[in-house]
mmCIF file of C-alpha atoms and ligand atoms in Angstrom:
data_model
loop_
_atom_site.group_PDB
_atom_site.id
_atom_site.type_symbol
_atom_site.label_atom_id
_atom_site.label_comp_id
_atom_site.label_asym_id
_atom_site.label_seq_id
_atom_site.Cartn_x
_atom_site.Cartn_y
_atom_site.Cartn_z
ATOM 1 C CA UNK A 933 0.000 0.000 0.000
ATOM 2 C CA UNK A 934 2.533 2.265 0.757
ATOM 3 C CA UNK A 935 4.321 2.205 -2.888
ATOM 4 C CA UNK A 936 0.856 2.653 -3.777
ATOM 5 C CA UNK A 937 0.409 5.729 -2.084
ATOM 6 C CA UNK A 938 3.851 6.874 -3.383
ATOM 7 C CA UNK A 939 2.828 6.795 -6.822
ATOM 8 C CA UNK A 940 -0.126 8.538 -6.070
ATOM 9 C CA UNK A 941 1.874 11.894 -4.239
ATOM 10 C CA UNK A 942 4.179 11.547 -7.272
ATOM 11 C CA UNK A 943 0.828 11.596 -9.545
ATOM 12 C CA UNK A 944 0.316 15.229 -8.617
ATOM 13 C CA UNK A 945 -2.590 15.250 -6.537
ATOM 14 C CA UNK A 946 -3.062 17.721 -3.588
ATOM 15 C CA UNK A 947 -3.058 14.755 -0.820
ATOM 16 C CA UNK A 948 -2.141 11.474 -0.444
ATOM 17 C CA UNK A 949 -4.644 8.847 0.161
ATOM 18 C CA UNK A 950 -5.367 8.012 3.764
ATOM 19 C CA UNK A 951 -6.527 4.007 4.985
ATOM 20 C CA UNK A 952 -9.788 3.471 6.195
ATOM 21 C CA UNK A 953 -10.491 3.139 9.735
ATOM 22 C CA UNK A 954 -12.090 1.507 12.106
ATOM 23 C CA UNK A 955 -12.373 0.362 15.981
ATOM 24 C CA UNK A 956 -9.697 -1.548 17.585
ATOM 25 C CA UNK A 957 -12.195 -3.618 19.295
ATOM 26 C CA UNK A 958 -16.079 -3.442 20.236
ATOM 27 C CA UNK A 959 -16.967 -0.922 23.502
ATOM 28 C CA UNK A 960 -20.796 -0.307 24.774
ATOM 29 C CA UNK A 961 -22.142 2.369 27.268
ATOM 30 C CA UNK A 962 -25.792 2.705 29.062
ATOM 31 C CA UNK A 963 -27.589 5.795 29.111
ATOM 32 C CA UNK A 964 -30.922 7.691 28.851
ATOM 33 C CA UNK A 965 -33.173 8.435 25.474
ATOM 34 C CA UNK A 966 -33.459 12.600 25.744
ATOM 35 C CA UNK A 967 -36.814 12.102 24.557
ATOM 36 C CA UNK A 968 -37.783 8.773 25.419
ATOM 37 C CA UNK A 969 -36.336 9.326 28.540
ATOM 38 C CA UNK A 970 -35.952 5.404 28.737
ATOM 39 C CA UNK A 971 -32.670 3.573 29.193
ATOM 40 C CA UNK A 972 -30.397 3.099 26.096
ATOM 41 C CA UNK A 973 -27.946 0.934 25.331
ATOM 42 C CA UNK A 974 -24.862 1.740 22.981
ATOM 43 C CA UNK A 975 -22.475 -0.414 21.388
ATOM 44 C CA UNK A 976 -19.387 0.170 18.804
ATOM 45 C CA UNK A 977 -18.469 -2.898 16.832
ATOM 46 C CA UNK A 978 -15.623 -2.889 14.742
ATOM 47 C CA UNK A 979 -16.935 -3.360 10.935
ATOM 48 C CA UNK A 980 -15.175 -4.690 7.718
ATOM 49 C CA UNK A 981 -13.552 -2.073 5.132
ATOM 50 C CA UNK A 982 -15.450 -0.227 2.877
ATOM 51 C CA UNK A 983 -18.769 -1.423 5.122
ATOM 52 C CA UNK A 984 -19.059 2.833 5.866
ATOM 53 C CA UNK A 985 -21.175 3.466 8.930
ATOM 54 C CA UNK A 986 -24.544 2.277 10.410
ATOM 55 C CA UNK A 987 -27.538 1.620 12.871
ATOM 56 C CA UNK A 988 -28.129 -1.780 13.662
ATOM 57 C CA UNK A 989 -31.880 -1.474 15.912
ATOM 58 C CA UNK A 990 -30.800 -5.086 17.918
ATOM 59 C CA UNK A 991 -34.537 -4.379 19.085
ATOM 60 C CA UNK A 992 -35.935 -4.851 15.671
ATOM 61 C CA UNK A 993 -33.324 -6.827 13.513
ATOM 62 C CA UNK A 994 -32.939 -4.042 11.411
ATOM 63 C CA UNK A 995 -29.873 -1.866 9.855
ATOM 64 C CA UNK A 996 -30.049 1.916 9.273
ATOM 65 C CA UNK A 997 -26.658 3.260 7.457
ATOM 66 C CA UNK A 998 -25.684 6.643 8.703
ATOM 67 C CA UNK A 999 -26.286 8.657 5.190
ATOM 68 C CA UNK A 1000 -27.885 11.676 4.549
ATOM 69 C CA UNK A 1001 -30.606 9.907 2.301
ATOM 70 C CA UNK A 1002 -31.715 8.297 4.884
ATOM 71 C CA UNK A 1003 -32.959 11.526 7.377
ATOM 72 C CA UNK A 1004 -36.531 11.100 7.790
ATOM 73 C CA UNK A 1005 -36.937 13.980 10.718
ATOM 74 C CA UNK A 1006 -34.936 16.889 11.819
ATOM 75 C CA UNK A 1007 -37.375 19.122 14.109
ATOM 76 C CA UNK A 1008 -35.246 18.365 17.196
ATOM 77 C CA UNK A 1009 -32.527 15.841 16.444
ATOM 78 C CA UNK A 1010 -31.290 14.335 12.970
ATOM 79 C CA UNK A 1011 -33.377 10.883 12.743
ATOM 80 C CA UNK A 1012 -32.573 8.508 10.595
ATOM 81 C CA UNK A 1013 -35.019 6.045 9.114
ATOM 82 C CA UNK A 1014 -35.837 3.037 7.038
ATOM 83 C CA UNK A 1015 -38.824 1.295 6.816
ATOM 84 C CA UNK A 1016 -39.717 -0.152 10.414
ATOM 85 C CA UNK A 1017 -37.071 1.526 12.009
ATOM 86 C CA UNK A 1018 -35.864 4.744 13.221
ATOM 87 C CA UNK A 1019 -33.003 6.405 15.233
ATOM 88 C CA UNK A 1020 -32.946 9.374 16.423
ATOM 89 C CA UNK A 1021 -30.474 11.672 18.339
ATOM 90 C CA UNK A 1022 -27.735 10.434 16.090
ATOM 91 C CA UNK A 1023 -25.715 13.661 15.214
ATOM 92 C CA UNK A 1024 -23.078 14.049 18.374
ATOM 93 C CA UNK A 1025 -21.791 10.056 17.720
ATOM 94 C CA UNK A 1026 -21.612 10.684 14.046
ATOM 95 C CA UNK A 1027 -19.686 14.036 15.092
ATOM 96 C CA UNK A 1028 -17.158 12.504 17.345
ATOM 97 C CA UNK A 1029 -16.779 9.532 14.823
ATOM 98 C CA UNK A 1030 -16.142 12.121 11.612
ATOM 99 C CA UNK A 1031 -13.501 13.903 14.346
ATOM 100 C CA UNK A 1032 -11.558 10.573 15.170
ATOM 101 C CA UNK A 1033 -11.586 9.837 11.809
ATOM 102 C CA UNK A 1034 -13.090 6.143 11.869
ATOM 103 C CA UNK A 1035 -14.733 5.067 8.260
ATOM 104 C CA UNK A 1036 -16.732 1.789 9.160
ATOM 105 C CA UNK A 1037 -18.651 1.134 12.077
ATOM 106 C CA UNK A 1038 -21.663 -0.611 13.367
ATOM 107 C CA UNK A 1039 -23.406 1.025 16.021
ATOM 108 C CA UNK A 1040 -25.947 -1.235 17.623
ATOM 109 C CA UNK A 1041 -28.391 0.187 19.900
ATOM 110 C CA UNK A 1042 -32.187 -1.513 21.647
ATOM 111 C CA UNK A 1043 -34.198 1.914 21.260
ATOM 112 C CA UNK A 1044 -35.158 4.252 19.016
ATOM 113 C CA UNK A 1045 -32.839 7.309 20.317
ATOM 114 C CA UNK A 1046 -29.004 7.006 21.361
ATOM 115 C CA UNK A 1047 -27.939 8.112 24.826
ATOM 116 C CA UNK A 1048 -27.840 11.962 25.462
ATOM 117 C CA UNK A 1049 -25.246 11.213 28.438
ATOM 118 C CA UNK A 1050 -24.454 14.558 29.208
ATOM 119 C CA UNK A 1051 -25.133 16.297 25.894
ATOM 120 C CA UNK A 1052 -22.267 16.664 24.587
ATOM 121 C CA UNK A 1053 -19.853 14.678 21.715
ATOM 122 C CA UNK A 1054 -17.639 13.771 24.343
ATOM 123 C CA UNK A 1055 -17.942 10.666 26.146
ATOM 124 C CA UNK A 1056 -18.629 9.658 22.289
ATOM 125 C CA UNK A 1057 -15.018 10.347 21.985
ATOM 126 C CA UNK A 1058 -14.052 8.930 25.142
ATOM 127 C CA UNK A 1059 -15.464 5.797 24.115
ATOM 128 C CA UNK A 1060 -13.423 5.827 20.873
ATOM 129 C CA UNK A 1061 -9.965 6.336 22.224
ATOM 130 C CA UNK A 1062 -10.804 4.018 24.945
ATOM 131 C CA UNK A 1063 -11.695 1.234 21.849
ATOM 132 C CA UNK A 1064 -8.580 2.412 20.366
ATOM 133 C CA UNK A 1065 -8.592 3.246 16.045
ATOM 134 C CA UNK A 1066 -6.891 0.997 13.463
ATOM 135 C CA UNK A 1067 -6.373 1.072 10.103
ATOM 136 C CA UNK A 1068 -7.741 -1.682 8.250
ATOM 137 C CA UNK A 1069 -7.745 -2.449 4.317
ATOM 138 C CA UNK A 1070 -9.104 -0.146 1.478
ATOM 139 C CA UNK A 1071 -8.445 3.721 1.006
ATOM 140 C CA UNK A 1072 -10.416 6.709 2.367
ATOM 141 C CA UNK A 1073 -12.692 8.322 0.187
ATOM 142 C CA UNK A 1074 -13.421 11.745 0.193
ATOM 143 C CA UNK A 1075 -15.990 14.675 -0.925
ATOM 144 C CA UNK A 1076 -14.142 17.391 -3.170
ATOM 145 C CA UNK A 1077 -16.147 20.432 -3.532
ATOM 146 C CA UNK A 1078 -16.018 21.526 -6.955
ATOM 147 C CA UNK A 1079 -18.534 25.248 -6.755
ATOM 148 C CA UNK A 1080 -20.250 26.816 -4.263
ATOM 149 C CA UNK A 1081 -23.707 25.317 -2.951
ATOM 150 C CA UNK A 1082 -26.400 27.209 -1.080
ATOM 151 C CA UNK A 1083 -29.333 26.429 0.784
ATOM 152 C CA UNK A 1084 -31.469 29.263 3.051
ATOM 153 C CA UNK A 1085 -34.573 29.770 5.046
ATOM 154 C CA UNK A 1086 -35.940 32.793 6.827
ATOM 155 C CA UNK A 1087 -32.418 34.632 7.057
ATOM 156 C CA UNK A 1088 -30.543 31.511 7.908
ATOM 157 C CA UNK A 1089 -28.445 29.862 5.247
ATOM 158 C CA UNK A 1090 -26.168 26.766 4.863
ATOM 159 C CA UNK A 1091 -23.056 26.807 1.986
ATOM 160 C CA UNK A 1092 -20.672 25.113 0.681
ATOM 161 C CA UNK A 1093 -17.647 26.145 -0.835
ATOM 162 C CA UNK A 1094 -14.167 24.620 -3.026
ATOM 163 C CA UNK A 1095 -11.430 25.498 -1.171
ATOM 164 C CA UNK A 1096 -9.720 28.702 -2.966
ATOM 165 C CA UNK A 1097 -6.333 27.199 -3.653
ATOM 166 C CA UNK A 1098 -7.565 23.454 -4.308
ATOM 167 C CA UNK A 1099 -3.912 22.433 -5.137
ATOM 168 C CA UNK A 1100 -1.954 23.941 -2.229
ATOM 169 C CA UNK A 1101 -1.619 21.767 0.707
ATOM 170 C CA UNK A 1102 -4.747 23.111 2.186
ATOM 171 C CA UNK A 1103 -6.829 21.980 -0.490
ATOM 172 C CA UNK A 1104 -7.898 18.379 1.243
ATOM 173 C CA UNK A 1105 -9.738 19.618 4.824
ATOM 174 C CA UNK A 1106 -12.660 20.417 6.032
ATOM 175 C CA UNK A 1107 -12.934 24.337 7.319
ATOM 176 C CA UNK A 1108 -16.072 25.567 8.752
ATOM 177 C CA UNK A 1109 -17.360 28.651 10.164
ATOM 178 C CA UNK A 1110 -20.622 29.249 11.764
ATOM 179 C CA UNK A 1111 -22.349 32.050 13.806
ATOM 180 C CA UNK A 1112 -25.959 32.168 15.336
ATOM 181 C CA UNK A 1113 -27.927 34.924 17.112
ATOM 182 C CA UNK A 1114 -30.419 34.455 19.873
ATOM 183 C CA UNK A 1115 -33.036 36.930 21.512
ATOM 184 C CA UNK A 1116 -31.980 35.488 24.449
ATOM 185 C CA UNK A 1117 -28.772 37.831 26.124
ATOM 186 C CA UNK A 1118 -27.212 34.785 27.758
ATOM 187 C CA UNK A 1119 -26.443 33.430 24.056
ATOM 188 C CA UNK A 1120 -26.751 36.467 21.524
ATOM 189 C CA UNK A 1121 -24.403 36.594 18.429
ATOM 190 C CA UNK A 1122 -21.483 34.260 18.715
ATOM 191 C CA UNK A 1123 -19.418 33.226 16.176
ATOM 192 C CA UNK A 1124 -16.719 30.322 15.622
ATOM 193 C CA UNK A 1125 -14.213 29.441 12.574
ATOM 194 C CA UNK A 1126 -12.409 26.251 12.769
ATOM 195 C CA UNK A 1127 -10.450 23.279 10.331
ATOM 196 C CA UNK A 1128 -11.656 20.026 11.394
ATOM 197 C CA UNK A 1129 -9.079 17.650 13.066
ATOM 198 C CA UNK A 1130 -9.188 15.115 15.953
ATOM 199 C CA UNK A 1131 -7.300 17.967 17.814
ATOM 200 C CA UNK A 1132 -9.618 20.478 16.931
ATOM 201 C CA UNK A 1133 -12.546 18.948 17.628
ATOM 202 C CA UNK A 1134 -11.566 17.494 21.081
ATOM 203 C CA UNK A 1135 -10.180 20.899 21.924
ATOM 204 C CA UNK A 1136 -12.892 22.905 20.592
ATOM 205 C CA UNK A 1137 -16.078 21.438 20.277
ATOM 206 C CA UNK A 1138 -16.207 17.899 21.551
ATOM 207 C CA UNK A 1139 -17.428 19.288 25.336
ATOM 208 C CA UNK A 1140 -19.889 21.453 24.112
ATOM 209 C CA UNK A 1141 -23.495 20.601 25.337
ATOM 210 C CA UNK A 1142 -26.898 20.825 23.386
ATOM 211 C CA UNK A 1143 -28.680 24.070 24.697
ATOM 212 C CA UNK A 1144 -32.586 24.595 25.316
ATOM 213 C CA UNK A 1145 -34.780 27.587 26.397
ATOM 214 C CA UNK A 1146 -36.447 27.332 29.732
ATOM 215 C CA UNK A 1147 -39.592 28.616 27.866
ATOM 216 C CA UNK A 1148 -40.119 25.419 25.683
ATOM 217 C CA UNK A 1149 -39.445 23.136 27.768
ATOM 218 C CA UNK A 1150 -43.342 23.028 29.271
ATOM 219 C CA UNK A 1151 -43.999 22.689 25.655
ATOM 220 C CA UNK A 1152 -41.353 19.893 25.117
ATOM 221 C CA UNK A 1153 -42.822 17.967 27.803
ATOM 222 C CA UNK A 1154 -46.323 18.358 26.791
ATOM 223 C CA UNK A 1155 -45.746 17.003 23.512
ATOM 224 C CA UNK A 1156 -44.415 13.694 25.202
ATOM 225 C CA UNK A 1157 -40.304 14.698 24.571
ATOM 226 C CA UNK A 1158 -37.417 15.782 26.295
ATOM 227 C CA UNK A 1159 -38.459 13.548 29.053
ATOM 228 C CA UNK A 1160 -34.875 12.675 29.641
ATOM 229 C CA UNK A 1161 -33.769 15.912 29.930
ATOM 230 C CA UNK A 1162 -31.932 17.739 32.780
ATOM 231 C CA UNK A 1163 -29.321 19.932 34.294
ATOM 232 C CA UNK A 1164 -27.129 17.083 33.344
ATOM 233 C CA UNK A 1165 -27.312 16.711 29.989
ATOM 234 C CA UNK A 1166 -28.088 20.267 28.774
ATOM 235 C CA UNK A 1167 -27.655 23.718 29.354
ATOM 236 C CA UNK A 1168 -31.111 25.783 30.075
ATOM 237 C CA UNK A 1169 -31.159 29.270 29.114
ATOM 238 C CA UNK A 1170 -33.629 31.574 30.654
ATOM 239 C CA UNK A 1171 -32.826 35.200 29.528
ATOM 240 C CA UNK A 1172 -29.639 36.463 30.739
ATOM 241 C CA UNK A 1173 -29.578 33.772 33.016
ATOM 242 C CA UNK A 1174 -27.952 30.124 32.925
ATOM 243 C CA UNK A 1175 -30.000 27.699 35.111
ATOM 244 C CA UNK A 1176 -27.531 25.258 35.196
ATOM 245 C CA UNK A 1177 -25.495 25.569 38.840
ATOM 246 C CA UNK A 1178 -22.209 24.501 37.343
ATOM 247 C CA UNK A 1179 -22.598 27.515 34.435
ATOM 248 C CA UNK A 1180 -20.862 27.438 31.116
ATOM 249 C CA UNK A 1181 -17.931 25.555 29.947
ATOM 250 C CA UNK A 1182 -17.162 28.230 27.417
ATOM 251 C CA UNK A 1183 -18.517 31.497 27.458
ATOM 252 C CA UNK A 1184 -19.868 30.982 23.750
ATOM 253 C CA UNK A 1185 -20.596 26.833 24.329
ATOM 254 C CA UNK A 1186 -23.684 27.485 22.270
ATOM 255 C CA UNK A 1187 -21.971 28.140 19.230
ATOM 256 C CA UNK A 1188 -19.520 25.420 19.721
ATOM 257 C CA UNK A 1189 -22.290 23.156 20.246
ATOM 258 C CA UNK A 1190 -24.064 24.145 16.852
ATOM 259 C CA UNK A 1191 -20.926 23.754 15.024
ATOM 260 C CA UNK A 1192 -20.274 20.031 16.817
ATOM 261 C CA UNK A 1193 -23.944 19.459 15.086
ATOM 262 C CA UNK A 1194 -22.735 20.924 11.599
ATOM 263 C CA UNK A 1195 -20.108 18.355 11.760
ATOM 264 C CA UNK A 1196 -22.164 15.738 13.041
ATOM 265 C CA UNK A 1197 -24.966 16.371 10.834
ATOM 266 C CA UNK A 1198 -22.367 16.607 7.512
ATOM 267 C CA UNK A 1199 -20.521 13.450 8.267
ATOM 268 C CA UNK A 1200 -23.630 11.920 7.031
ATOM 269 C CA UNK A 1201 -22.165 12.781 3.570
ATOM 270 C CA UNK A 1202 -20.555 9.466 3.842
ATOM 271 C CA UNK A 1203 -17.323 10.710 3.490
ATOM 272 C CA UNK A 1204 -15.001 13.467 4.628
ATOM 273 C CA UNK A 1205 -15.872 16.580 2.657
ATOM 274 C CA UNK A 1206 -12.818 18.831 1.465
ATOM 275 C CA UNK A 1207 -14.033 22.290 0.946
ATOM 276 C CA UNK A 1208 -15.062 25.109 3.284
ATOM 277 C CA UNK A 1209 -18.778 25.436 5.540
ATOM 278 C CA UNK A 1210 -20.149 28.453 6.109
ATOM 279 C CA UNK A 1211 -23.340 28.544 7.970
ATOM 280 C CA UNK A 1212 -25.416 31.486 9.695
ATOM 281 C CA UNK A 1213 -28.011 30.443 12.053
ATOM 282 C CA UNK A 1214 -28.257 26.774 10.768
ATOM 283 C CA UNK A 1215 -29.967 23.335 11.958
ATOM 284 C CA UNK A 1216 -30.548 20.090 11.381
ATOM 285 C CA UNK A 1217 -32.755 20.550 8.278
ATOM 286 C CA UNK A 1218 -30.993 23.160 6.540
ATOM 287 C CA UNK A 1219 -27.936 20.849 7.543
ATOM 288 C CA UNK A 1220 -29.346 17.658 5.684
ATOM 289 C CA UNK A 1221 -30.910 20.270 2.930
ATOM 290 C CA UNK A 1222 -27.317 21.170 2.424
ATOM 291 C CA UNK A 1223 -26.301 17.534 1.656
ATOM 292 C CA UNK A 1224 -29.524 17.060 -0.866
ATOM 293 C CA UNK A 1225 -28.801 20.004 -2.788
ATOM 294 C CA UNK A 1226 -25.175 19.030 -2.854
ATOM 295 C CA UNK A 1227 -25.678 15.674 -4.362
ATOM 296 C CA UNK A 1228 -28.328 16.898 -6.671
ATOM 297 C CA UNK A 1229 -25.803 17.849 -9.510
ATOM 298 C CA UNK A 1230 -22.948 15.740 -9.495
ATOM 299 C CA UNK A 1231 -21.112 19.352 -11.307
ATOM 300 C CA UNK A 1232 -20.883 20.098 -7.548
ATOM 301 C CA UNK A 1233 -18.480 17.196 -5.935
ATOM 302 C CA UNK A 1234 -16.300 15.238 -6.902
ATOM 303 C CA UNK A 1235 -15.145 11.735 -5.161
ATOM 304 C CA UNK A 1236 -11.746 11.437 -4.834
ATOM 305 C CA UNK A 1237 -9.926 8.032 -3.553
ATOM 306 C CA UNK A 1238 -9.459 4.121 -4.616
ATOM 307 C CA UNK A 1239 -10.984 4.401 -8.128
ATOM 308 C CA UNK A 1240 -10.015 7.862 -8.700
ATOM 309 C CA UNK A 1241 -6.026 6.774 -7.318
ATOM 310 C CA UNK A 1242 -6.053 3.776 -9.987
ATOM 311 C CA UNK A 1243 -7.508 5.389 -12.906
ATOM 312 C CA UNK A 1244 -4.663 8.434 -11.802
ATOM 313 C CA UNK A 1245 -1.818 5.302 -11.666
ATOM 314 C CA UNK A 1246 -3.189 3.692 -14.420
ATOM 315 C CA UNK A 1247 -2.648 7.020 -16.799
HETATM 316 ZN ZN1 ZN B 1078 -26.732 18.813 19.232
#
């Protein structure tokens, strides 16, 4: 593999291919369903190259892979869906695993929601180092952005963008920038930029936990959800005020936290995008939209990796 990967620097192209990756070995967790409220249980298994990611429902016998075709609600967490199953709450585990770089997975779980734990991406990434990562047979493949795609609703939008020197050593990451405004004065305009590594993420984003407004959560609760939910596992905002009595972990958490859902939400691509994000006031749905109007003209992306490498070699 490696005079393989030789050629392919020599070939001219902007990065060398990576291997595909995986678990070292299988690790589970317990936890509680946000919504459900119920006990969850979470395992990692270790899948076989070129497998990608997905659900396996133990509960039903059924598999859901982790793609963006496959999002059948976003109104408070990206769900995933195929007939006679559904998972839901899926977006910090896909963010940790797009972070830590890992390629094929099977993530079994008994319920139809993953474990909040504390709301954040990172006991997800706990749970990955503790596994361990290793790289198994078959090459990465990634997402080139080729133009700029766009997707909007009331004032917020959703883009992405080639990188602007696709040949310099830049040109093979993922950079993202995001900022969101909020009546409330405990959040209000915050703004992040970032390029997406392991480091960056666990540094950055990983510990950021999912935010709600102490005014809709009467409403959540009415409608059945958020019946998990608590000072443990996310922050409530009333105002100016934080009610949690431990506070912030960052001063602007809450746009950490929406960025750690961009990535999340994205990873469902299937593959690691290179280009550039830029969102403003984004979500789930204009997250997934994002993906759909991305794949919609295949003008926009490009795949680079195995079959792109040997066609390269082969000329
Ligand atoms: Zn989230």
């Amino acid at each position: 593999m490696s005079s393989l990967r030789d050629r392919y620097a020599v070939s001219g192209m902007d990065s060398a291919p990576a291997p595909r990756r995986t678990l070292r070995a299988a690790i589970s967790c317990v936890g509680r369903g946000l919504h459900s409220g119920a006990d969850v249980s979470l395992k990692l298994v270790p899948a076989a190259p070129g497998t990608g990611i997905s659900f396996r429902r133990t509960d039903l016998g059924l598999d859901i892979p982790a793609r963006f075709d496959h999002v059948a609600d976003t109104t408070l967490c990206t769900v995933l869906a195929v007939p006679g199953a559904r998972i839901g709450t899926i977006e910090h585990l896909m963010a940790a695993l797009a972070a830590c770089g890992i390629d094929d997975l099977l993530i079994e779980t008994n319920a139809a929601e993953l474990p909040i734990l504390d709301g954040s991406a990172a006991p997800f990434v706990f749970l990955i180092e503790s596994a361990g990562i290793v790289e198994h047979a078959g090459l990465r493949e990634r997402i080139e952005i080729l133009r700029p795609v766009r997707v909007e609703s009331n004032g917020a939008f959703a883009e992405l963008h080639p990188h602007a020197h696709p040949h310099a050593n830049a040109g093979s990451g993922f950079d993202l920038s995001l900022d969101i405004v909020f009546p409330a004065p405990a959040i209000g305009t915050q703004s992040l930029s970032l390029r997406l590594t392991a480091e960056t993420f666990g540094a950055e984003l990983a510990a950021a936990r999912t935010f709600t407004l102490a005014g809709e959560i009467a409403a959540l609760r009415q409608a059945g959800l958020a019946k998990g939910g608590s000072l443990d596992n996310a922050i409530v905002v009333d105002g100016e005020k934080i009610m949690n009595p431990t506070g912030l972990r960052w001063p602007d958490e809450f746009v950490r936290h929406k960025l750690l859902d961009v990535v999340g939400d994205l990873a469902l691509a299937g593959a690691p995008i290179s280009g550039r994000f830029i969102g403003h006031c984004t979500g789930h749905r204009l997250n997934n939209l994002l993906l759909h109007a991305l794949f919609a003209d295949a003008a926009n992306y490009r795949i680079v990796g195995m079959h792109a490498m040997f066609q390269r070699v082969a000329a």
